[in-house]
């Protein structure tokens, strides 16, 4: 998990807790690599099969392809990117041994919240918290909760997890039956820090185009008002550590404007083109044509006012991508304004 900052308790007692907490990040695995032995072409040396250097030898080995069908779990916490879903599991474990008949644990409850650079928000745990009052947690058992949170801000994030449980003291009664002689509620809290950093950096530039004239049924320009037109260009840079595949890039407009994509998803006679694969530090460019729709009155007054002021809001750019193992990320910009020609 991420770096654990501090451990604090609400109690004054120094007695060790009967419940421990483990926080583990849930991440997709990756394909493992295999490297065969180099070829020995020196005279007098025996030829060693390349398969001998593989962890799982196979008769069908492609020497030019190092990926295997085996999956590898992440060895560390890894990187957290803005736009992706951060998932982790909280595990509250009963550390009492089976031989310890002096106390029992019940009513275990886990509460989580996340502190971002601008706010603190509670986390929804899955499965939802039920009526845990009186529910025992046997020795060696654990209570697990899963949390998912959309990362929308850059910077340091703090995951705060609070565990509350009831600890009951037991005494052996007649017939060897344990009886409760007292109970107390115990609480402890742990904080974990991690850094959310960008995966895709978006740079945009919007400008005006010469307005288009309305045409009549014969295709001739009319003397009516011209229709406003704009162009939006954007650069998408991969600043992460792995390649990403662009799933979609869209421009969300408001009436009376309509956006037309000028990118790989434009219909063509040869069929749709493949979505761009952006390697680390690579840049791809996209563009959109924004035009005023004929006969649409909604939002026209606001558009004309913004146009006269020299900065019309043309839309919001939305980017959806997938990582190497299918992890999805999304980013949406603020409203983008055009500049006067």
Short mmCIF file of C-alpha atoms in Angstrom, two decimals:
data_model
loop_
_atom_site.label_atom_id
_atom_site.label_comp_id
_atom_site.label_asym_id
_atom_site.label_seq_id
_atom_site.Cartn_x
_atom_site.Cartn_y
_atom_site.Cartn_z
CA UNK A 1 0.00 0.00 0.00
CA UNK A 2 1.06 3.64 0.05
CA UNK A 3 3.24 5.23 2.71
CA UNK A 4 1.68 4.95 6.16
CA UNK A 5 1.92 8.31 7.88
CA UNK A 6 0.87 7.97 11.48
CA UNK A 7 -1.00 5.73 13.83
CA UNK A 8 -3.19 7.34 16.44
CA UNK A 9 -5.67 5.98 18.97
CA UNK A 10 -8.60 7.59 20.64
CA UNK A 11 -7.95 5.64 23.81
CA UNK A 12 -5.56 6.35 26.62
CA UNK A 13 -4.76 2.66 27.16
CA UNK A 14 -1.58 1.22 25.68
CA UNK A 15 -2.93 -2.31 25.54
CA UNK A 16 -2.35 -3.91 22.12
CA UNK A 17 -5.38 -4.05 19.88
CA UNK A 18 -7.09 -7.34 19.21
CA UNK A 19 -7.86 -6.22 15.64
CA UNK A 20 -5.32 -5.22 13.00
CA UNK A 21 -5.88 -3.36 9.74
CA UNK A 22 -4.42 -4.09 6.32
CA UNK A 23 -5.01 -1.77 3.36
CA UNK A 24 -4.13 -3.21 -0.06
CA UNK A 25 -4.47 -1.59 -3.45
CA UNK A 26 -6.45 -3.51 -6.08
CA UNK A 27 -4.63 -3.37 -9.41
CA UNK A 28 -4.76 -5.30 -12.64
CA UNK A 29 -1.91 -7.76 -13.27
CA UNK A 30 0.53 -7.47 -16.14
CA UNK A 31 2.00 -9.99 -18.55
CA UNK A 32 5.27 -11.52 -17.39
CA UNK A 33 8.40 -11.48 -19.54
CA UNK A 34 10.60 -14.36 -20.57
CA UNK A 35 14.12 -14.25 -21.93
CA UNK A 36 15.73 -17.31 -23.50
CA UNK A 37 19.42 -18.10 -23.34
CA UNK A 38 21.63 -16.57 -26.04
CA UNK A 39 22.71 -18.82 -28.87
CA UNK A 40 26.14 -20.46 -28.41
CA UNK A 41 27.77 -20.65 -31.82
CA UNK A 42 31.33 -21.02 -30.58
CA UNK A 43 33.05 -24.20 -31.76
CA UNK A 44 33.61 -26.81 -29.12
CA UNK A 45 30.76 -25.59 -26.89
CA UNK A 46 27.55 -27.59 -26.67
CA UNK A 47 24.41 -25.93 -27.96
CA UNK A 48 22.08 -25.17 -25.05
CA UNK A 49 18.39 -25.02 -25.94
CA UNK A 50 16.93 -21.55 -25.50
CA UNK A 51 13.97 -23.09 -23.67
CA UNK A 52 16.27 -24.00 -20.77
CA UNK A 53 16.39 -20.36 -19.67
CA UNK A 54 12.63 -20.03 -19.37
CA UNK A 55 10.77 -20.30 -16.11
CA UNK A 56 8.06 -22.36 -17.84
CA UNK A 57 9.68 -24.15 -20.81
CA UNK A 58 7.52 -24.80 -23.82
CA UNK A 59 8.13 -26.51 -27.13
CA UNK A 60 6.56 -23.56 -28.95
CA UNK A 61 8.84 -20.61 -28.24
CA UNK A 62 8.92 -17.40 -30.24
CA UNK A 63 12.37 -15.95 -29.71
CA UNK A 64 11.23 -12.51 -30.90
CA UNK A 65 8.25 -12.25 -28.54
CA UNK A 66 9.06 -11.86 -24.85
CA UNK A 67 5.52 -11.75 -23.42
CA UNK A 68 4.11 -14.93 -21.91
CA UNK A 69 0.54 -16.05 -21.17
CA UNK A 70 1.40 -15.82 -17.45
CA UNK A 71 0.26 -12.86 -15.36
CA UNK A 72 2.33 -11.04 -12.75
CA UNK A 73 0.87 -9.24 -9.76
CA UNK A 74 2.16 -5.70 -9.07
CA UNK A 75 5.21 -5.89 -6.77
CA UNK A 76 4.51 -2.46 -5.23
CA UNK A 77 1.83 0.19 -4.81
CA UNK A 78 2.42 1.57 -8.31
CA UNK A 79 1.34 4.91 -9.72
CA UNK A 80 -2.05 6.55 -9.32
CA UNK A 81 -3.18 8.62 -12.30
CA UNK A 82 -5.75 11.41 -12.44
CA UNK A 83 -8.80 10.26 -14.40
CA UNK A 84 -8.54 6.63 -13.34
CA UNK A 85 -10.39 4.72 -10.61
CA UNK A 86 -8.42 4.11 -7.43
CA UNK A 87 -9.47 0.82 -5.82
CA UNK A 88 -8.34 -0.78 -2.59
CA UNK A 89 -9.51 -3.22 0.06
CA UNK A 90 -9.69 -2.72 3.83
CA UNK A 91 -9.13 -5.86 5.91
CA UNK A 92 -9.85 -5.83 9.65
CA UNK A 93 -8.30 -9.01 11.07
CA UNK A 94 -8.98 -10.60 14.46
CA UNK A 95 -5.50 -11.30 15.84
CA UNK A 96 -6.68 -13.37 18.82
CA UNK A 97 -5.54 -16.98 18.88
CA UNK A 98 -7.93 -19.90 19.07
CA UNK A 99 -6.52 -20.79 22.49
CA UNK A 100 -7.27 -17.35 23.93
CA UNK A 101 -10.55 -17.71 25.81
CA UNK A 102 -10.14 -14.50 27.82
CA UNK A 103 -11.85 -12.15 25.38
CA UNK A 104 -13.81 -11.96 22.16
CA UNK A 105 -14.30 -9.41 19.36
CA UNK A 106 -17.59 -8.30 17.85
CA UNK A 107 -19.36 -5.33 16.23
CA UNK A 108 -16.38 -4.54 13.96
CA UNK A 109 -16.94 -1.47 11.80
CA UNK A 110 -14.72 0.17 9.16
CA UNK A 111 -15.08 3.81 8.08
CA UNK A 112 -12.99 5.40 5.33
CA UNK A 113 -12.51 8.88 3.98
CA UNK A 114 -10.15 10.47 1.50
CA UNK A 115 -8.47 13.85 1.84
CA UNK A 116 -7.61 15.53 -1.47
CA UNK A 117 -5.74 18.83 -1.92
CA UNK A 118 -9.06 20.71 -1.83
CA UNK A 119 -11.57 18.68 0.20
CA UNK A 120 -12.31 15.72 2.44
CA UNK A 121 -14.96 13.23 1.33
CA UNK A 122 -16.35 10.02 2.88
CA UNK A 123 -15.86 6.77 0.99
CA UNK A 124 -18.60 4.31 0.11
CA UNK A 125 -17.59 0.80 1.11
CA UNK A 126 -18.70 -2.39 -0.63
CA UNK A 127 -20.51 -4.39 0.51
CA UNK A 128 -22.51 -1.69 2.34
CA UNK A 129 -22.30 -1.54 6.12
CA UNK A 130 -25.08 -3.67 7.61
CA UNK A 131 -26.22 -4.07 11.18
CA UNK A 132 -22.90 -5.12 12.70
CA UNK A 133 -24.06 -4.65 16.29
CA UNK A 134 -23.34 -7.82 18.19
CA UNK A 135 -21.93 -9.67 15.17
CA UNK A 136 -18.90 -11.66 16.35
CA UNK A 137 -15.61 -11.83 14.47
CA UNK A 138 -13.96 -15.12 15.35
CA UNK A 139 -10.22 -15.58 15.93
CA UNK A 140 -8.30 -15.55 12.65
CA UNK A 141 -11.30 -14.17 10.76
CA UNK A 142 -11.37 -10.90 8.85
CA UNK A 143 -13.88 -8.29 7.74
CA UNK A 144 -13.17 -6.99 4.22
CA UNK A 145 -14.47 -3.91 2.46
CA UNK A 146 -13.71 -2.64 -1.05
CA UNK A 147 -13.62 1.04 -1.97
CA UNK A 148 -13.48 2.70 -5.39
CA UNK A 149 -12.77 6.39 -5.88
CA UNK A 150 -12.42 8.47 -9.04
CA UNK A 151 -9.22 10.54 -8.95
CA UNK A 152 -9.98 14.04 -10.27
CA UNK A 153 -7.20 16.10 -8.66
CA UNK A 154 -3.44 16.12 -8.84
CA UNK A 155 -1.30 16.13 -5.73
CA UNK A 156 -1.08 14.36 -2.39
CA UNK A 157 -4.05 12.28 -1.27
CA UNK A 158 -4.53 10.85 2.22
CA UNK A 159 -6.60 7.75 2.86
CA UNK A 160 -7.95 7.78 6.42
CA UNK A 161 -9.33 4.50 7.79
CA UNK A 162 -11.01 4.17 11.20
CA UNK A 163 -11.73 0.79 12.80
CA UNK A 164 -14.16 0.48 15.71
CA UNK A 165 -14.92 -2.74 17.53
CA UNK A 166 -16.22 -4.08 20.82
CA UNK A 167 -13.88 -6.16 22.98
CA UNK A 168 -15.58 -8.39 25.55
CA UNK A 169 -13.72 -9.89 28.54
CA UNK A 170 -14.66 -13.51 29.25
CA UNK A 171 -14.41 -15.73 32.30
CA UNK A 172 -14.83 -19.48 32.58
CA UNK A 173 -18.04 -20.33 34.38
CA UNK A 174 -19.53 -23.56 35.53
CA UNK A 175 -19.31 -26.35 33.03
CA UNK A 176 -16.53 -24.57 31.12
CA UNK A 177 -18.95 -22.09 29.57
CA UNK A 178 -17.47 -18.65 28.94
CA UNK A 179 -19.37 -15.75 30.43
CA UNK A 180 -18.99 -12.04 29.66
CA UNK A 181 -17.73 -10.00 32.61
CA UNK A 182 -17.31 -6.67 30.83
CA UNK A 183 -16.85 -5.03 27.46
CA UNK A 184 -15.40 -1.87 26.01
CA UNK A 185 -15.42 -0.12 22.65
CA UNK A 186 -12.00 0.38 21.10
CA UNK A 187 -11.04 2.54 18.14
CA UNK A 188 -7.91 3.19 16.13
CA UNK A 189 -7.19 5.16 12.98
CA UNK A 190 -4.55 4.84 10.27
CA UNK A 191 -3.54 7.29 7.56
CA UNK A 192 -2.02 6.38 4.20
CA UNK A 193 -0.58 8.84 1.71
CA UNK A 194 -0.23 8.51 -2.05
CA UNK A 195 0.38 10.86 -4.96
CA UNK A 196 -2.02 11.30 -7.87
CA UNK A 197 -0.29 12.49 -11.02
CA UNK A 198 -1.48 13.14 -14.58
CA UNK A 199 -1.38 10.47 -17.27
CA UNK A 200 -2.63 12.59 -20.19
CA UNK A 201 -1.82 16.30 -20.55
CA UNK A 202 -4.19 18.26 -22.81
CA UNK A 203 -3.16 21.47 -24.59
CA UNK A 204 -5.83 23.23 -26.65
CA UNK A 205 -6.14 26.14 -29.07
CA UNK A 206 -9.46 27.40 -30.44
CA UNK A 207 -9.95 30.08 -33.07
CA UNK A 208 -12.53 31.60 -35.40
CA UNK A 209 -13.07 30.64 -39.03
CA UNK A 210 -14.69 32.81 -41.69
CA UNK A 211 -18.48 32.54 -41.29
CA UNK A 212 -20.43 30.51 -43.81
CA UNK A 213 -23.40 31.82 -45.81
CA UNK A 214 -26.78 30.16 -45.90
CA UNK A 215 -27.59 28.50 -49.22
CA UNK A 216 -30.96 28.26 -50.92
CA UNK A 217 -32.39 25.19 -52.62
CA UNK A 218 -30.32 25.93 -55.75
CA UNK A 219 -27.07 26.02 -53.75
CA UNK A 220 -26.66 29.81 -54.00
CA UNK A 221 -25.74 32.02 -51.05
CA UNK A 222 -28.63 33.94 -49.55
CA UNK A 223 -28.61 37.45 -48.12
CA UNK A 224 -29.48 36.20 -44.63
CA UNK A 225 -27.18 36.17 -41.58
CA UNK A 226 -23.95 34.19 -41.70
CA UNK A 227 -23.34 31.11 -39.58
CA UNK A 228 -20.45 31.26 -37.11
CA UNK A 229 -17.68 28.68 -37.36
CA UNK A 230 -14.73 27.78 -35.12
CA UNK A 231 -11.84 25.32 -35.13
CA UNK A 232 -10.42 23.55 -32.09
CA UNK A 233 -7.01 21.89 -32.07
CA UNK A 234 -5.66 19.85 -29.17
CA UNK A 235 -2.44 18.06 -28.31
CA UNK A 236 -2.63 14.96 -26.10
CA UNK A 237 0.66 14.02 -24.45
CA UNK A 238 1.24 10.79 -22.56
CA UNK A 239 3.20 11.73 -19.41
CA UNK A 240 2.68 8.34 -17.75
CA UNK A 241 5.07 5.40 -17.61
CA UNK A 242 3.20 3.09 -19.97
CA UNK A 243 1.47 3.23 -23.37
CA UNK A 244 -2.20 4.20 -23.57
CA UNK A 245 -4.77 3.57 -26.28
CA UNK A 246 -7.20 6.40 -27.03
CA UNK A 247 -10.72 5.02 -26.77
CA UNK A 248 -12.51 8.21 -27.79
CA UNK A 249 -12.03 11.96 -28.01
CA UNK A 250 -15.22 14.03 -28.12
CA UNK A 251 -16.16 17.68 -27.96
CA UNK A 252 -19.23 18.49 -25.89
CA UNK A 253 -20.93 21.63 -27.20
CA UNK A 254 -24.01 23.61 -26.26
CA UNK A 255 -26.71 24.90 -28.63
CA UNK A 256 -26.63 26.37 -31.19
CA UNK A 257 -23.15 24.93 -31.88
CA UNK A 258 -22.41 21.48 -33.24
CA UNK A 259 -18.99 19.79 -33.36
CA UNK A 260 -17.67 17.58 -36.15
CA UNK A 261 -14.68 15.33 -35.53
CA UNK A 262 -11.73 15.57 -37.93
CA UNK A 263 -9.89 12.63 -36.40
CA UNK A 264 -9.43 8.89 -36.93
CA UNK A 265 -13.12 8.20 -36.29
CA UNK A 266 -14.21 10.09 -39.42
CA UNK A 267 -15.98 7.65 -41.81
CA UNK A 268 -13.79 6.83 -44.79
CA UNK A 269 -14.09 4.51 -47.83
CA UNK A 270 -11.42 2.21 -46.43
CA UNK A 271 -13.28 1.71 -43.17
CA UNK A 272 -12.56 3.12 -39.71
CA UNK A 273 -8.96 3.76 -38.78
CA UNK A 274 -7.28 2.29 -35.74
CA UNK A 275 -7.32 4.40 -32.57
CA UNK A 276 -3.96 6.02 -31.78
CA UNK A 277 -1.58 4.24 -29.41
CA UNK A 278 0.40 6.85 -27.48
CA UNK A 279 3.70 5.75 -25.99
CA UNK A 280 5.26 7.57 -23.02
CA UNK A 281 6.28 11.15 -23.95
CA UNK A 282 4.57 10.85 -27.34
CA UNK A 283 2.02 13.40 -28.56
CA UNK A 284 -1.01 13.00 -30.81
CA UNK A 285 -3.09 15.81 -32.27
CA UNK A 286 -6.86 16.03 -32.68
CA UNK A 287 -9.12 18.66 -34.23
CA UNK A 288 -12.81 19.57 -34.34
CA UNK A 289 -14.88 21.82 -36.57
CA UNK A 290 -17.56 23.73 -34.64
CA UNK A 291 -20.43 25.23 -36.62
CA UNK A 292 -23.59 27.12 -35.80
CA UNK A 293 -26.67 25.06 -36.58
CA UNK A 294 -29.28 26.45 -38.93
CA UNK A 295 -32.60 27.37 -37.36
CA UNK A 296 -31.57 26.72 -33.74
CA UNK A 297 -32.58 29.63 -31.48
CA UNK A 298 -31.60 28.14 -28.12
CA UNK A 299 -28.45 29.80 -26.77
CA UNK A 300 -28.09 32.06 -29.83
CA UNK A 301 -28.17 35.33 -27.86
CA UNK A 302 -25.42 34.17 -25.50
CA UNK A 303 -23.28 32.98 -28.41
CA UNK A 304 -23.61 36.28 -30.31
CA UNK A 305 -22.75 38.23 -27.14
CA UNK A 306 -19.65 36.12 -26.52
CA UNK A 307 -18.69 36.43 -30.19
CA UNK A 308 -18.86 40.24 -30.02
CA UNK A 309 -16.70 40.17 -26.88
CA UNK A 310 -14.09 38.12 -28.77
CA UNK A 311 -14.22 34.89 -26.74
CA UNK A 312 -16.96 32.37 -27.44
CA UNK A 313 -17.23 29.17 -25.41
CA UNK A 314 -17.03 26.40 -28.01
CA UNK A 315 -17.17 23.28 -25.84
CA UNK A 316 -15.55 20.88 -23.39
CA UNK A 317 -13.07 18.26 -24.57
CA UNK A 318 -13.54 14.73 -23.24
CA UNK A 319 -10.81 12.08 -23.53
CA UNK A 320 -11.20 8.37 -22.74
CA UNK A 321 -8.21 6.03 -22.79
CA UNK A 322 -7.20 2.53 -21.73
CA UNK A 323 -3.96 1.30 -20.25
CA UNK A 324 -1.94 -1.77 -21.17
CA UNK A 325 -4.24 -4.15 -19.27
CA UNK A 326 -7.51 -2.35 -20.02
CA UNK A 327 -7.55 0.16 -17.15
CA UNK A 328 -9.89 2.97 -18.20
CA UNK A 329 -9.22 6.66 -17.62
CA UNK A 330 -11.31 9.73 -18.42
CA UNK A 331 -10.61 13.45 -18.48
CA UNK A 332 -12.92 16.36 -19.26
CA UNK A 333 -11.67 19.92 -19.63
CA UNK A 334 -13.39 23.10 -18.55
CA UNK A 335 -15.27 25.16 -21.14
CA UNK A 336 -12.84 26.21 -23.88
CA UNK A 337 -13.02 29.66 -25.41
CA UNK A 338 -12.06 30.82 -28.90
CA UNK A 339 -9.86 33.77 -29.73
CA UNK A 340 -10.78 36.50 -32.18
CA UNK A 341 -9.13 36.30 -35.59
#
